[in-house]
Amino acid sequence: MEEDVLYHLDLGTKTHNLPAMFGDVKFVCVGGSPNRMRAFAQFMHKELGLAGDGEDLADICAGTDRYAMYRAGPVLSISHGMGIPSISIMLHELIKLLHHAKCRDVTIIRIGTSGGLGVEAGSVVITDMAVDSSFKPRFEQVVLDDVVVRSTELDRDLAEELLTCSKEIPDLPTLIGHTMCTYDFYEGQGRLDGALCSFSSEKKLDYLKRAYNAGVRNIEMESTAFAALCRLCGLRAAVVCVVLLDRLEGDQIRAPREVLREFQHRPQRLIAAFIRKRLGLR
Ligand code: R2B
Ligand code: URA
């Protein structure tokens, strides 16, 4: 293409000097909420000891309110919204951006929230395999009028490296497990607290227990699409999500906002330690 307009990021190859803006990016962190990704960039700014207090970081995508993007040194922090269609649009444009900017050796990590299976609230799950609602490591993408099945395998060495990192951080219970990705938060995750209750409590528990027995330790809404797209585009990728509740014990997220805030900071602490270590900072 003579020109590439990255419409949802409000960036483009003719309007922006992408190599100058992003050429030295080495770590890309993505997460659902714009505010959380801003807080993560501010936190990374401090953790990397960059000049200034990092409180006034500018949103690189300020011209659109679809996604928010911030930079702290070699780290790019971007929001992706909720669900597969939203993260998919962002990833297509982000991966093209990294290509146009001639970035090399980029590691991409999704930091998010999830519901746990037999896992205590506050624990952090590093995904070894993203699976669909039938516990299979695949992502089905409709392309024209075909359903194309794509592998959702993630980088095992990266997952192990993150687990090793977590062991050096106090009060950060972390495990590796399969992550189930769904198209919905309510019925799609076997919840009975949505507007519709279309199955019994016995059926729900039977499903969640079968998921547990298949190795699933947490449930969220983006990992299969994220894993498949990053894999096909040659990006080393990881998914790190904190668990907000144990779904074997209930559906509603009842922890106080303050507790949830601290939980959501946990994947950020792990990724900050990982990036510092990779950069040779103590
Ligand atoms: C985790 O949390 C969101 C739903 O509350 C969704 O984006 C996800 O994957
Ligand atoms: N995010 C999800 O997708 N599910 C949960 O149960 C909690 C957070």
Coordinates of C-alpha atoms and ligand atoms in Angstrom, one line a residue:
M1 CA 0.0 0.0 0.0
E2 CA 1.2 3.5 -0.8
E3 CA -0.3 4.7 2.5
D4 CA -1.6 2.7 5.5
V5 CA -4.2 4.4 7.7
L6 CA -4.4 2.7 11.1
Y7 CA -7.9 4.1 11.6
H8 CA -8.7 2.9 15.1
L9 CA -5.3 4.0 16.5
D10 CA -5.5 7.4 14.7
L11 CA -2.0 6.8 13.3
G12 CA -0.8 6.3 9.7
T13 CA 2.3 5.9 7.5
K14 CA 1.9 9.3 5.8
T15 CA 0.8 11.3 8.9
H16 CA 3.3 10.0 11.4
N17 CA 7.0 9.0 11.3
L18 CA 6.3 5.5 12.8
P19 CA 10.0 4.4 12.8
A20 CA 11.0 7.5 14.8
M21 CA 8.0 7.2 17.1
F22 CA 8.2 3.4 17.8
G23 CA 11.3 1.9 16.2
D24 CA 13.0 1.1 19.5
V25 CA 10.0 -0.5 21.2
K26 CA 10.9 -3.9 22.7
F27 CA 8.0 -4.7 25.0
V28 CA 4.3 -4.3 24.2
C29 CA 1.8 -4.7 27.0
V30 CA -1.9 -4.9 26.2
G31 CA -4.9 -5.0 28.6
G32 CA -8.6 -4.3 28.5
S33 CA -9.0 -1.0 30.3
P34 CA -7.6 2.4 29.1
N35 CA -7.1 3.7 32.6
R36 CA -5.3 0.5 33.7
M37 CA -2.9 0.7 30.8
R38 CA -2.2 4.3 31.6
A39 CA -1.5 3.4 35.2
F40 CA 0.8 0.6 33.9
A41 CA 2.8 3.0 31.7
Q42 CA 3.2 5.4 34.7
F43 CA 4.3 2.5 36.9
M44 CA 6.8 1.3 34.2
H45 CA 8.1 4.9 33.9
K46 CA 8.9 4.8 37.6
E47 CA 10.3 1.2 37.6
L48 CA 12.6 2.1 34.7
G49 CA 13.8 5.2 36.4
L50 CA 13.0 7.4 33.5
A51 CA 13.2 11.2 33.7
G52 CA 10.2 13.1 35.0
D53 CA 7.5 11.8 37.3
G54 CA 5.6 10.1 34.5
E55 CA 2.3 11.5 35.7
D56 CA 1.6 13.4 32.5
L57 CA 2.1 10.7 29.9
A58 CA 0.3 11.6 26.7
D59 CA -2.2 9.3 25.0
I60 CA -0.6 8.5 21.6
C61 CA -4.1 7.6 20.3
A62 CA -5.7 10.8 21.7
G63 CA -7.5 11.5 18.4
T64 CA -9.7 8.4 18.9
D65 CA -11.4 7.1 22.0
R66 CA -11.4 3.5 20.8
Y67 CA -8.1 2.6 22.3
A68 CA -5.5 4.3 24.5
M69 CA -1.7 4.0 24.0
Y70 CA 1.2 5.2 26.2
R71 CA 4.9 4.8 26.1
A72 CA 7.5 4.4 28.9
G73 CA 11.0 4.0 27.4
P74 CA 11.0 0.7 25.4
V75 CA 7.6 -0.3 26.7
L76 CA 4.4 0.4 24.8
S77 CA 1.1 0.1 26.8
I78 CA -2.1 -0.2 24.9
S79 CA -5.8 -0.9 25.8
H80 CA -7.8 -3.4 23.8
G81 CA -11.3 -3.3 25.2
M82 CA -13.4 -6.3 26.0
G83 CA -13.7 -9.4 23.9
I84 CA -12.2 -11.0 20.8
P85 CA -13.6 -8.5 18.1
S86 CA -12.2 -5.6 20.0
I87 CA -8.7 -7.0 20.7
S88 CA -8.5 -8.4 17.1
I89 CA -9.0 -4.9 15.5
M90 CA -6.4 -3.4 17.9
L91 CA -3.9 -6.2 17.2
H92 CA -4.1 -6.0 13.4
E93 CA -3.3 -2.3 13.6
L94 CA -0.7 -2.7 16.3
I95 CA 1.2 -5.5 14.4
K96 CA 1.2 -3.4 11.2
L97 CA 2.5 -0.4 13.3
L98 CA 5.4 -2.6 14.6
H99 CA 6.1 -3.6 11.0
H100 CA 6.0 -0.1 9.6
A101 CA 8.2 1.1 12.5
K102 CA 10.7 -1.7 11.7
C103 CA 10.7 -2.9 15.3
R104 CA 12.8 -6.0 16.1
D105 CA 12.7 -8.6 18.8
V106 CA 9.4 -7.5 20.3
T107 CA 7.8 -9.4 23.2
I108 CA 4.1 -8.9 23.6
I109 CA 2.2 -9.6 26.8
R110 CA -1.5 -9.4 27.7
I111 CA -2.0 -8.4 31.3
G112 CA -5.6 -8.9 32.4
T113 CA -8.3 -10.1 34.8
S114 CA -10.0 -13.4 34.8
G115 CA -12.3 -15.8 36.8
G116 CA -10.4 -18.7 38.4
L117 CA -11.1 -22.4 38.5
G118 CA -10.1 -23.9 41.8
V119 CA -7.7 -21.0 42.1
E120 CA -7.8 -18.5 45.0
A121 CA -8.7 -14.9 44.2
G122 CA -5.6 -12.7 43.8
S123 CA -3.5 -15.5 42.2
V124 CA -1.8 -14.8 38.9
V125 CA -2.2 -17.3 36.1
I126 CA 0.5 -17.5 33.4
T127 CA -1.1 -19.1 30.3
D128 CA 0.6 -22.1 28.8
M129 CA -2.2 -22.8 26.4
A130 CA -5.3 -20.7 25.4
V131 CA -8.2 -23.0 24.8
D132 CA -11.8 -22.5 23.5
S133 CA -15.1 -23.3 25.2
S134 CA -14.5 -27.0 24.3
F135 CA -11.1 -26.9 26.0
K136 CA -9.3 -27.2 22.7
P137 CA -6.2 -25.1 21.8
R138 CA -7.7 -23.5 18.8
F139 CA -9.2 -20.2 17.5
E140 CA -11.9 -20.3 14.9
Q141 CA -11.8 -17.2 12.7
V142 CA -14.5 -16.7 10.0
V143 CA -12.7 -15.6 6.8
L144 CA -15.0 -14.9 3.9
D145 CA -17.5 -17.8 4.2
D146 CA -15.0 -20.3 5.7
V147 CA -14.2 -21.0 9.3
V148 CA -10.4 -21.1 9.6
V149 CA -9.0 -22.9 12.6
R150 CA -5.8 -21.5 14.0
S151 CA -3.4 -22.8 16.7
T152 CA -3.3 -20.9 20.0
E153 CA 0.1 -22.1 21.2
L154 CA 2.0 -19.6 23.2
D155 CA 5.8 -19.3 23.9
R156 CA 6.6 -21.9 26.5
D157 CA 10.0 -20.5 27.3
L158 CA 8.5 -17.0 27.9
A159 CA 5.9 -18.5 30.3
E160 CA 8.6 -20.3 32.3
E161 CA 10.7 -17.2 32.4
L162 CA 7.8 -15.3 33.8
L163 CA 7.1 -18.0 36.4
T164 CA 10.8 -17.9 37.5
C165 CA 10.5 -14.1 37.8
S166 CA 7.3 -14.4 40.0
K167 CA 9.2 -16.6 42.5
E168 CA 11.4 -13.6 43.4
I169 CA 8.5 -11.3 44.2
P170 CA 6.9 -11.5 47.7
D171 CA 3.1 -11.9 48.0
L172 CA 2.6 -12.8 44.4
P173 CA 1.0 -16.3 44.2
T174 CA 1.5 -17.4 40.6
L175 CA 0.9 -20.6 38.6
I176 CA 1.0 -21.8 35.1
G177 CA -2.2 -23.3 33.6
H178 CA -4.6 -23.4 30.6
T179 CA -6.7 -20.3 30.0
M180 CA -10.2 -20.7 28.6
C181 CA -11.3 -17.9 26.3
T182 CA -15.1 -17.3 25.8
Y183 CA -17.3 -15.0 23.6
D184 CA -19.3 -13.8 26.6
F185 CA -19.0 -13.0 30.3
Y186 CA -22.3 -14.5 31.4
E187 CA -23.8 -17.6 29.7
G188 CA -20.5 -18.0 27.8
Q189 CA -18.7 -18.5 31.1
G190 CA -21.4 -20.6 32.7
R191 CA -22.7 -17.8 34.9
L192 CA -26.2 -17.9 36.3
D193 CA -26.2 -14.3 37.4
G194 CA -26.8 -12.8 33.9
A195 CA -30.2 -11.6 32.5
L196 CA -30.8 -15.2 31.2
C197 CA -30.5 -18.4 33.1
S198 CA -30.7 -21.1 30.5
F199 CA -29.1 -24.0 32.4
S200 CA -29.2 -25.6 35.9
S201 CA -26.7 -25.0 38.7
E202 CA -25.7 -28.7 38.4
K203 CA -24.9 -28.4 34.7
K204 CA -22.9 -25.3 35.3
L205 CA -20.7 -26.9 38.0
D206 CA -20.3 -30.1 35.8
Y207 CA -19.0 -27.9 33.0
L208 CA -16.7 -25.9 35.2
K209 CA -15.3 -29.1 36.8
R210 CA -14.7 -30.6 33.3
A211 CA -12.8 -27.5 32.4
Y212 CA -10.7 -27.8 35.5
N213 CA -10.0 -31.5 34.8
A214 CA -8.9 -30.5 31.3
G215 CA -6.3 -28.2 32.9
V216 CA -8.1 -24.9 32.7
R217 CA -7.2 -22.6 35.7
N218 CA -8.8 -19.3 34.5
I219 CA -11.4 -17.9 32.2
E220 CA -11.3 -14.7 30.2
M221 CA -12.3 -13.3 26.8
E222 CA -9.3 -12.5 24.5
S223 CA -6.5 -15.1 24.9
T224 CA -7.2 -17.4 21.9
A225 CA -7.5 -14.6 19.4
F226 CA -4.4 -12.9 20.9
A227 CA -2.3 -16.1 20.9
A228 CA -3.4 -17.1 17.3
L229 CA -2.7 -13.7 15.8
C230 CA 0.6 -13.1 17.6
R231 CA 1.8 -16.6 16.6
L232 CA 1.0 -16.2 12.9
C233 CA 2.8 -12.9 12.9
G234 CA 5.9 -14.2 14.6
L235 CA 5.6 -12.3 17.9
R236 CA 6.7 -13.9 21.2
A237 CA 3.6 -13.7 23.3
A238 CA 2.4 -14.3 26.8
V239 CA -0.9 -14.0 28.7
V240 CA -0.8 -13.1 32.4
C241 CA -4.1 -12.6 34.2
V242 CA -5.0 -12.1 37.9
V243 CA -8.0 -14.1 39.2
L244 CA -10.8 -12.0 40.7
L245 CA -12.8 -14.9 42.1
D246 CA -13.0 -18.7 42.2
R247 CA -15.8 -19.6 39.8
L248 CA -16.3 -23.0 41.6
E249 CA -17.5 -20.8 44.5
G250 CA -19.7 -18.3 42.7
D251 CA -20.5 -16.0 39.9
Q252 CA -20.5 -12.5 41.3
I253 CA -17.4 -10.4 41.8
R254 CA -17.9 -9.2 45.3
A255 CA -14.4 -8.1 46.5
P256 CA -14.3 -4.4 47.4
R257 CA -12.9 -2.0 44.7
E258 CA -9.8 -1.4 46.8
V259 CA -9.0 -5.1 46.9
L260 CA -9.7 -5.5 43.1
R261 CA -7.4 -2.5 42.4
E262 CA -4.6 -4.2 44.3
F263 CA -5.3 -7.6 42.5
Q264 CA -5.1 -5.8 39.1
H265 CA -1.8 -4.4 40.0
R266 CA -0.3 -7.9 40.5
P267 CA 0.3 -8.8 36.8
Q268 CA 1.8 -5.3 36.4
R269 CA 4.3 -6.0 39.2
L270 CA 5.3 -9.3 37.6
I271 CA 5.8 -7.7 34.1
A272 CA 7.7 -4.8 35.5
A273 CA 10.1 -7.2 37.3
F274 CA 10.4 -9.3 34.1
I275 CA 11.2 -6.2 31.9
R276 CA 13.7 -4.8 34.4
K277 CA 15.4 -8.2 34.5
R278 CA 15.5 -8.4 30.7
L279 CA 17.0 -4.9 30.5
G280 CA 19.6 -5.8 33.1
L281 CA 18.3 -3.5 35.8
R282 CA 18.4 -5.0 39.2
Ligands
R2B1 C1 -11.5 -10.1 31.5 O1 -12.2 -9.2 32.0 C2 -13.2 -8.7 31.0 C3 -14.6 -9.0 31.5 O2 -14.8 -8.5 32.7 C4 -12.7 -9.3 29.7 O3 -12.1 -8.3 28.9 C5 -11.7 -10.2 30.2 O4 -11.0 -11.0 29.3
URA2 N1 -13.0 -11.6 33.5 C1 -13.7 -12.6 32.9 O1 -13.7 -12.7 31.7 N2 -14.3 -13.4 33.8 C2 -14.3 -13.3 35.1 O2 -15.0 -14.1 35.8 C3 -13.6 -12.2 35.7 C4 -13.0 -11.4 34.8

